[in-house]
Amino acid sequence: MSIPPDRVDLTADLAGLPLVTPVVLASGTAMYGREISAFLDLAGVGAIATKSVLARPWQGLPPARGATTPSGMLNSIGLQGEGIDTLLEEHLPWLHKQGATVIASVAGLSVTEYVRCAERIAGHDQPVDTLEINISCPNVQDQDRVFARRPDTAAAVVAAVRAVLPHVRISAKLSPDVADIVEIARACVDAGADALSCINTLTGAAIHPRTLRPVLSNVFGGLSGPAVKPVAVRCIWQIHQALPQVPILGGGGVRSGQDALDLTVAGASAVAIGTVNFEEPDAAVRIASELRTLLAGHGIGRYRDAVGIAHHPLEPS
Ligand SMILES: Cc1cc2nc3c(=O)[nH]c(=O)nc-3n(C[C@H](O)[C@H](O)[C@H](O)COP(=O)(O)O)c2cc1C
């Protein structure tokens, strides 16, 4: 039986982090919030996951760094960013002033670099209560540094950061480019992750039709957008089935309330939107509103009650 949409409680909870809506701006697609704040009220979105930063400013990979695909895009930005100090000193204070809920994202080209970021956070008075550890960026030239590809390397990063930041909520961002994502998820949780973010982009490549050479300078880039949604649903499903108590920030190809609901019922406790922000910077508002209407139509009064319900047998009507 359906209920009025205004009766739906859309608040979400990600490992104890309260979100006003489940819709989160995915890391790297809203940078540090300033540009996108011209289009939406940052206090009204679930959270913003900031662009992953390294321990120092980093120029990323050379151009060309982007290509459109029939139902998504490829990027090889390569973790270009301003570094952890600028995040702590400039961007986080500004975001907090806007009333935004922030998930700070860090990356590293070595375990030591992740630790350096964690030490900066530990030694700074700017509060960081939720940290997303990006161990899955496909755009690093040395693919051995995609720590999320193996359980031991994924766990090493999480354990090292956890040792420096015992009281910060940690979500490990996983790669779909693995044979067994549950094995990696379990390794991260055992190493101290409170939550998991999945999925990051899938590794892809594109050929230029005129030159018959790779479009991207790095040859490989990360595929995102509608094309990857079924992979996201599959990964979320597998992790939730194996580790039902672990909160998941799901993402991958979400561009509508129905997409967000699909990831939720597969097991996501909140939903990150990425590529859609580039074409529609206030998509988070529309998607949250569509989600509310859909939940109402299904007679679900609380978003939280929808998490993982696709795993339960359908009750006879
Ligand atoms: C241009 C671009 C930059 C990205 N940068 C980051 C990043 O810095 N850190 C990260 O964890 N993910 C990054 N991502 C991945 C997104 O956060 C997201 O996981 C992925 O794009 C899948 O979601 P989508 O299909 O909704 O875009 C980036 C994605 C894009 C398209």
Tab-separated table of C-alpha atoms and ligand atoms in Angstrom:
chain	number	residue	atom	x	y	z
A	1	MET	CA	0.000	0.000	0.000
A	2	SER	CA	1.424	3.373	-0.960
A	3	ILE	CA	1.855	6.267	1.501
A	4	PRO	CA	2.139	10.032	0.923
A	5	PRO	CA	5.712	10.973	-0.148
A	6	ASP	CA	5.957	13.632	2.568
A	7	ARG	CA	5.579	10.879	5.166
A	8	VAL	CA	8.757	9.121	3.998
A	9	ASP	CA	11.774	9.463	6.296
A	10	LEU	CA	14.655	9.823	3.851
A	11	THR	CA	17.417	10.095	6.438
A	12	ALA	CA	20.206	7.548	6.222
A	13	ASP	CA	22.955	6.239	8.441
A	14	LEU	CA	26.399	5.304	7.240
A	15	ALA	CA	28.237	3.519	10.027
A	16	GLY	CA	26.888	6.069	12.503
A	17	LEU	CA	27.270	9.083	10.213
A	18	PRO	CA	23.813	10.688	9.981
A	19	LEU	CA	22.799	11.819	6.474
A	20	VAL	CA	19.835	14.083	5.720
A	21	THR	CA	19.277	12.128	2.514
A	22	PRO	CA	21.024	8.992	1.263
A	23	VAL	CA	22.360	10.785	-1.835
A	24	VAL	CA	26.084	11.537	-1.584
A	25	LEU	CA	28.250	13.414	-4.087
A	26	ALA	CA	30.904	10.893	-5.180
A	27	SER	CA	34.573	11.669	-4.716
A	28	GLY	CA	36.204	13.491	-7.623
A	29	THR	CA	32.941	14.598	-9.205
A	30	ALA	CA	32.145	17.615	-7.026
A	31	MET	CA	35.765	18.451	-6.109
A	32	TYR	CA	35.693	20.394	-2.812
A	33	GLY	CA	32.150	21.676	-3.239
A	34	ARG	CA	32.713	25.293	-4.243
A	35	GLU	CA	31.613	25.152	-7.909
A	36	ILE	CA	28.698	22.785	-7.361
A	37	SER	CA	27.404	24.917	-4.467
A	38	ALA	CA	26.173	27.410	-7.088
A	39	PHE	CA	23.613	24.765	-8.101
A	40	LEU	CA	22.621	23.099	-4.849
A	41	ASP	CA	22.588	23.634	-1.100
A	42	LEU	CA	25.400	21.454	0.223
A	43	ALA	CA	23.641	21.179	3.592
A	44	GLY	CA	20.716	19.506	1.821
A	45	VAL	CA	22.646	16.652	0.203
A	46	GLY	CA	23.512	13.532	2.178
A	47	ALA	CA	27.232	14.285	2.106
A	48	ILE	CA	30.008	15.379	-0.165
A	49	ALA	CA	32.937	13.023	-0.613
A	50	THR	CA	35.797	15.369	-1.449
A	51	LYS	CA	38.239	14.755	-4.307
A	52	SER	CA	40.912	12.280	-3.198
A	53	VAL	CA	44.054	14.057	-2.066
A	54	LEU	CA	47.574	12.782	-1.712
A	55	ALA	CA	50.038	13.881	0.950
A	56	ARG	CA	51.283	16.590	-1.444
A	57	PRO	CA	49.925	18.523	-4.433
A	58	TRP	CA	49.993	16.318	-7.521
A	59	GLN	CA	49.557	17.235	-11.167
A	60	GLY	CA	47.917	13.971	-12.237
A	61	LEU	CA	48.376	12.472	-15.677
A	62	PRO	CA	49.016	14.450	-18.875
A	63	PRO	CA	46.184	15.143	-21.371
A	64	ALA	CA	44.168	13.653	-23.006
A	65	ARG	CA	42.440	12.609	-19.785
A	66	GLY	CA	38.850	12.060	-20.819
A	67	ALA	CA	36.749	10.285	-23.416
A	68	THR	CA	33.028	9.841	-23.825
A	69	THR	CA	31.694	6.320	-24.280
A	70	PRO	CA	28.249	5.228	-25.517
A	71	SER	CA	26.839	5.137	-21.982
A	72	GLY	CA	29.385	6.728	-19.715
A	73	MET	CA	32.841	8.240	-19.729
A	74	LEU	CA	36.476	7.319	-19.331
A	75	ASN	CA	38.762	9.476	-17.216
A	76	SER	CA	42.439	9.318	-16.467
A	77	ILE	CA	42.817	12.382	-14.267
A	78	GLY	CA	45.331	10.429	-12.180
A	79	LEU	CA	44.607	11.897	-8.743
A	80	GLN	CA	45.372	15.501	-9.650
A	81	GLY	CA	44.804	17.489	-6.501
A	82	GLU	CA	45.966	20.060	-4.035
A	83	GLY	CA	47.193	17.803	-1.259
A	84	ILE	CA	46.057	17.078	2.283
A	85	ASP	CA	47.209	20.395	3.775
A	86	THR	CA	45.027	22.485	1.458
A	87	LEU	CA	42.091	20.168	2.134
A	88	LEU	CA	42.473	20.633	5.879
A	89	GLU	CA	43.272	24.321	5.877
A	90	GLU	CA	41.008	25.689	3.125
A	91	HIS	CA	38.368	23.291	1.874
A	92	LEU	CA	37.119	21.568	5.020
A	93	PRO	CA	36.585	24.811	6.988
A	94	TRP	CA	34.649	26.219	4.026
A	95	LEU	CA	32.539	23.063	3.676
A	96	HIS	CA	31.777	22.967	7.391
A	97	LYS	CA	30.687	26.616	7.198
A	98	GLN	CA	28.177	25.614	4.503
A	99	GLY	CA	26.713	23.025	6.865
A	100	ALA	CA	27.867	20.176	4.614
A	101	THR	CA	28.375	16.653	5.856
A	102	VAL	CA	31.830	15.748	4.615
A	103	ILE	CA	33.460	12.462	3.758
A	104	ALA	CA	37.125	13.337	3.276
A	105	SER	CA	38.904	11.180	0.707
A	106	VAL	CA	42.598	10.405	0.730
A	107	ALA	CA	44.746	8.406	-1.658
A	108	GLY	CA	48.376	7.423	-1.813
A	109	LEU	CA	50.980	6.002	-4.119
A	110	SER	CA	52.457	4.049	-1.199
A	111	VAL	CA	51.313	2.903	2.226
A	112	THR	CA	53.633	5.532	3.677
A	113	GLU	CA	51.782	8.252	1.785
A	114	TYR	CA	48.413	7.177	3.200
A	115	VAL	CA	49.980	7.223	6.652
A	116	ARG	CA	51.352	10.707	6.014
A	117	CYS	CA	47.828	11.909	5.158
A	118	ALA	CA	46.471	10.240	8.292
A	119	GLU	CA	49.162	11.858	10.437
A	120	ARG	CA	48.308	15.282	9.035
A	121	ILE	CA	44.653	14.695	9.925
A	122	ALA	CA	45.564	13.473	13.400
A	123	GLY	CA	47.740	16.513	14.036
A	124	HIS	CA	45.258	19.095	12.727
A	125	ASP	CA	42.461	20.795	14.642
A	126	GLN	CA	40.092	20.650	11.633
A	127	PRO	CA	37.645	17.843	12.458
A	128	VAL	CA	37.563	14.858	10.095
A	129	ASP	CA	35.127	12.297	11.398
A	130	THR	CA	34.679	10.243	8.245
A	131	LEU	CA	37.505	9.280	5.957
A	132	GLU	CA	37.178	7.452	2.662
A	133	ILE	CA	40.397	5.688	1.789
A	134	ASN	CA	40.648	5.501	-1.974
A	135	ILE	CA	42.657	2.331	-2.528
A	136	SER	CA	41.144	1.731	-5.947
A	137	CYS	CA	42.051	4.559	-8.310
A	138	PRO	CA	42.722	2.865	-11.668
A	139	ASN	CA	44.571	5.918	-13.000
A	140	VAL	CA	47.968	5.411	-11.484
A	141	GLN	CA	50.708	4.504	-13.891
A	142	ASP	CA	52.048	1.669	-11.754
A	143	GLN	CA	49.113	-0.742	-11.524
A	144	ASP	CA	50.779	-2.529	-8.590
A	145	ARG	CA	49.773	0.541	-6.616
A	146	VAL	CA	46.086	-0.182	-6.983
A	147	PHE	CA	46.015	-1.519	-3.441
A	148	ALA	CA	42.398	-2.697	-3.713
A	149	ARG	CA	43.379	-5.377	-6.216
A	150	ARG	CA	44.718	-7.704	-3.491
A	151	PRO	CA	43.466	-8.462	0.017
A	152	ASP	CA	46.899	-8.137	1.635
A	153	THR	CA	47.718	-4.755	0.098
A	154	ALA	CA	44.181	-3.430	0.721
A	155	ALA	CA	44.379	-4.523	4.353
A	156	ALA	CA	47.859	-3.038	4.773
A	157	VAL	CA	46.607	0.448	3.865
A	158	VAL	CA	43.499	0.246	6.049
A	159	ALA	CA	45.430	-1.117	9.052
A	160	ALA	CA	48.122	1.552	8.729
A	161	VAL	CA	45.581	4.392	8.592
A	162	ARG	CA	43.511	2.868	11.388
A	163	ALA	CA	46.611	2.748	13.623
A	164	VAL	CA	47.060	6.518	13.241
A	165	LEU	CA	43.344	7.400	13.435
A	166	PRO	CA	41.729	5.047	15.955
A	167	HIS	CA	38.571	7.176	16.359
A	168	VAL	CA	37.853	8.276	12.793
A	169	ARG	CA	35.125	6.491	10.809
A	170	ILE	CA	36.877	4.782	7.897
A	171	SER	CA	35.346	3.607	4.631
A	172	ALA	CA	37.584	1.741	2.178
A	173	LYS	CA	36.764	2.393	-1.467
A	174	LEU	CA	36.895	-0.806	-3.464
A	175	SER	CA	37.621	-1.616	-7.082
A	176	PRO	CA	35.298	-3.775	-9.172
A	177	ASP	CA	38.352	-4.931	-11.173
A	178	VAL	CA	38.959	-7.994	-9.016
A	179	ALA	CA	38.089	-11.674	-9.179
A	180	ASP	CA	36.553	-11.812	-5.699
A	181	ILE	CA	35.372	-8.511	-4.238
A	182	VAL	CA	34.134	-10.192	-1.052
A	183	GLU	CA	37.662	-11.333	-0.242
A	184	ILE	CA	38.920	-7.741	-0.508
A	185	ALA	CA	35.923	-6.376	1.427
A	186	ARG	CA	36.503	-8.826	4.255
A	187	ALA	CA	40.211	-8.002	4.392
A	188	CYS	CA	39.425	-4.286	4.730
A	189	VAL	CA	36.862	-4.846	7.473
A	190	ASP	CA	39.208	-7.163	9.362
A	191	ALA	CA	41.887	-4.461	9.102
A	192	GLY	CA	39.616	-1.899	10.726
A	193	ALA	CA	37.298	-0.368	8.098
A	194	ASP	CA	33.881	0.616	9.484
A	195	ALA	CA	32.272	0.840	6.045
A	196	LEU	CA	32.982	0.114	2.398
A	197	SER	CA	32.497	2.338	-0.624
A	198	CYS	CA	31.901	0.611	-3.900
A	199	ILE	CA	32.369	0.834	-6.717
A	200	ASN	CA	35.191	2.934	-8.069
A	201	THR	CA	35.507	3.076	-11.854
A	202	LEU	CA	36.294	0.029	-13.997
A	203	THR	CA	39.483	0.061	-16.024
A	204	GLY	CA	38.798	0.699	-19.708
A	205	ALA	CA	40.441	2.027	-22.855
A	206	ALA	CA	39.341	3.778	-26.048
A	207	ILE	CA	40.816	3.948	-29.552
A	208	HIS	CA	40.696	7.144	-31.612
A	209	PRO	CA	38.952	6.433	-34.950
A	210	ARG	CA	41.245	8.702	-37.010
A	211	THR	CA	44.649	7.922	-35.524
A	212	LEU	CA	43.837	4.339	-34.557
A	213	ARG	CA	45.807	5.002	-31.375
A	214	PRO	CA	44.669	5.201	-27.739
A	215	VAL	CA	42.594	8.273	-26.908
A	216	LEU	CA	44.004	8.626	-23.383
A	217	SER	CA	47.642	9.474	-22.821
A	218	ASN	CA	47.698	6.791	-20.137
A	219	VAL	CA	45.974	4.317	-22.548
A	220	PHE	CA	43.781	3.156	-19.643
A	221	GLY	CA	41.186	5.137	-17.760
A	222	GLY	CA	38.311	4.641	-15.362
A	223	LEU	CA	34.904	3.865	-16.847
A	224	SER	CA	31.918	5.392	-15.056
A	225	GLY	CA	28.300	6.276	-15.765
A	226	PRO	CA	25.227	4.175	-16.645
A	227	ALA	CA	27.339	1.425	-18.243
A	228	VAL	CA	28.742	0.373	-14.871
A	229	LYS	CA	25.516	0.229	-12.871
A	230	PRO	CA	24.930	-3.533	-13.213
A	231	VAL	CA	28.486	-4.131	-11.998
A	232	ALA	CA	27.810	-1.894	-8.989
A	233	VAL	CA	24.588	-3.746	-8.167
A	234	ARG	CA	26.439	-7.060	-8.420
A	235	CYS	CA	29.319	-5.930	-6.157
A	236	ILE	CA	26.983	-4.416	-3.546
A	237	TRP	CA	24.857	-7.548	-3.614
A	238	GLN	CA	27.844	-9.838	-3.074
A	239	ILE	CA	29.306	-7.781	-0.225
A	240	HIS	CA	25.976	-7.316	1.545
A	241	GLN	CA	25.217	-11.009	1.268
A	242	ALA	CA	28.576	-11.992	2.751
A	243	LEU	CA	28.894	-9.139	5.287
A	244	PRO	CA	25.345	-7.927	6.012
A	245	GLN	CA	26.411	-5.954	9.093
A	246	VAL	CA	28.892	-3.778	7.142
A	247	PRO	CA	27.488	-0.469	5.858
A	248	ILE	CA	28.087	0.193	2.164
A	249	LEU	CA	28.253	3.530	0.383
A	250	GLY	CA	27.082	2.213	-2.983
A	251	GLY	CA	27.674	3.959	-6.282
A	252	GLY	CA	28.160	3.382	-9.965
A	253	GLY	CA	25.974	4.631	-12.781
A	254	VAL	CA	23.271	6.184	-10.636
A	255	ARG	CA	21.310	8.874	-12.470
A	256	SER	CA	17.762	8.417	-11.181
A	257	GLY	CA	15.839	7.643	-8.027
A	258	GLN	CA	15.170	4.172	-9.400
A	259	ASP	CA	18.923	3.578	-9.809
A	260	ALA	CA	19.493	4.726	-6.221
A	261	LEU	CA	16.725	2.421	-5.006
A	262	ASP	CA	18.205	-0.522	-6.931
A	263	LEU	CA	21.583	-0.091	-5.208
A	264	THR	CA	19.849	0.362	-1.842
A	265	VAL	CA	17.772	-2.793	-1.996
A	266	ALA	CA	20.899	-4.672	-3.108
A	267	GLY	CA	22.518	-3.568	0.168
A	268	ALA	CA	23.753	0.032	0.038
A	269	SER	CA	23.112	2.165	3.150
A	270	ALA	CA	23.630	5.348	1.091
A	271	VAL	CA	24.212	6.046	-2.589
A	272	ALA	CA	26.976	8.067	-4.246
A	273	ILE	CA	26.366	9.834	-7.547
A	274	GLY	CA	29.308	10.733	-9.781
A	275	THR	CA	29.214	11.162	-13.542
A	276	VAL	CA	25.670	12.560	-13.526
A	277	ASN	CA	26.946	15.618	-11.600
A	278	PHE	CA	28.880	16.789	-14.653
A	279	GLU	CA	25.800	17.063	-16.862
A	280	GLU	CA	23.315	17.966	-14.118
A	281	PRO	CA	25.008	19.559	-11.102
A	282	ASP	CA	21.825	19.571	-9.017
A	283	ALA	CA	21.016	15.930	-9.824
A	284	ALA	CA	21.288	15.044	-6.117
A	285	VAL	CA	18.113	17.025	-5.386
A	286	ARG	CA	16.109	15.384	-8.191
A	287	ILE	CA	17.367	11.888	-7.332
A	288	ALA	CA	16.464	12.288	-3.636
A	289	SER	CA	13.003	13.500	-4.589
A	290	GLU	CA	12.455	10.607	-7.016
A	291	LEU	CA	13.660	8.187	-4.364
A	292	ARG	CA	11.141	9.583	-1.876
A	293	THR	CA	8.289	9.146	-4.372
A	294	LEU	CA	9.362	5.594	-5.210
A	295	LEU	CA	9.626	4.571	-1.549
A	296	ALA	CA	6.166	6.046	-0.939
A	297	GLY	CA	4.788	4.073	-3.884
A	298	HIS	CA	6.176	0.879	-2.380
A	299	GLY	CA	4.703	1.777	1.017
A	300	ILE	CA	8.172	2.026	2.606
A	301	GLY	CA	8.070	4.779	5.239
A	302	ARG	CA	11.783	4.833	6.070
A	303	TYR	CA	14.663	4.756	3.613
A	304	ARG	CA	16.671	2.680	6.090
A	305	ASP	CA	14.090	-0.086	5.906
A	306	ALA	CA	14.783	-0.509	2.193
A	307	VAL	CA	18.467	-1.347	2.658
A	308	GLY	CA	19.120	-4.890	1.453
A	309	ILE	CA	15.480	-5.922	1.050
A	310	ALA	CA	16.139	-7.519	-2.346
A	311	HIS	CA	17.863	-10.322	-0.419
A	312	HIS	CA	14.659	-11.295	1.363
A	313	PRO	CA	12.013	-13.456	-0.287
A	314	LEU	CA	8.970	-11.571	-1.570
A	315	GLU	CA	6.087	-11.801	0.873
A	316	PRO	CA	2.913	-13.257	-0.671
A	317	SER	CA	0.409	-10.454	-1.349
B	1	LIG	C1	36.241	12.549	-13.424
B	1	LIG	C2	36.177	11.591	-12.286
B	1	LIG	C3	37.057	11.733	-11.223
B	1	LIG	C4	37.019	10.844	-10.148
B	1	LIG	N1	37.889	11.015	-9.098
B	1	LIG	C5	37.816	10.179	-8.024
B	1	LIG	C6	38.638	10.396	-6.876
B	1	LIG	O1	39.425	11.341	-6.797
B	1	LIG	N2	38.531	9.513	-5.854
B	1	LIG	C7	37.660	8.454	-5.874
B	1	LIG	O2	37.596	7.688	-4.904
B	1	LIG	N3	36.847	8.248	-6.933
B	1	LIG	C8	36.903	9.084	-7.993
B	1	LIG	N4	36.059	8.892	-9.062
B	1	LIG	C9	35.121	7.762	-9.035
B	1	LIG	C10	33.725	8.193	-8.561
B	1	LIG	O3	33.770	8.661	-7.227
B	1	LIG	C11	32.730	7.013	-8.650
B	1	LIG	O4	33.156	6.002	-7.752
B	1	LIG	C12	32.625	6.420	-10.040
B	1	LIG	O5	32.680	7.439	-11.020
B	1	LIG	C13	31.359	5.592	-10.233
B	1	LIG	O6	30.205	6.383	-10.071
B	1	LIG	P1	29.391	7.070	-11.304
B	1	LIG	O7	29.168	6.005	-12.329
B	1	LIG	O8	28.159	7.609	-10.683
B	1	LIG	O9	30.282	8.151	-11.839
B	1	LIG	C14	36.087	9.770	-10.142
B	1	LIG	C15	35.183	9.645	-11.218
B	1	LIG	C16	35.210	10.534	-12.277
B	1	LIG	C17	34.223	10.359	-13.395
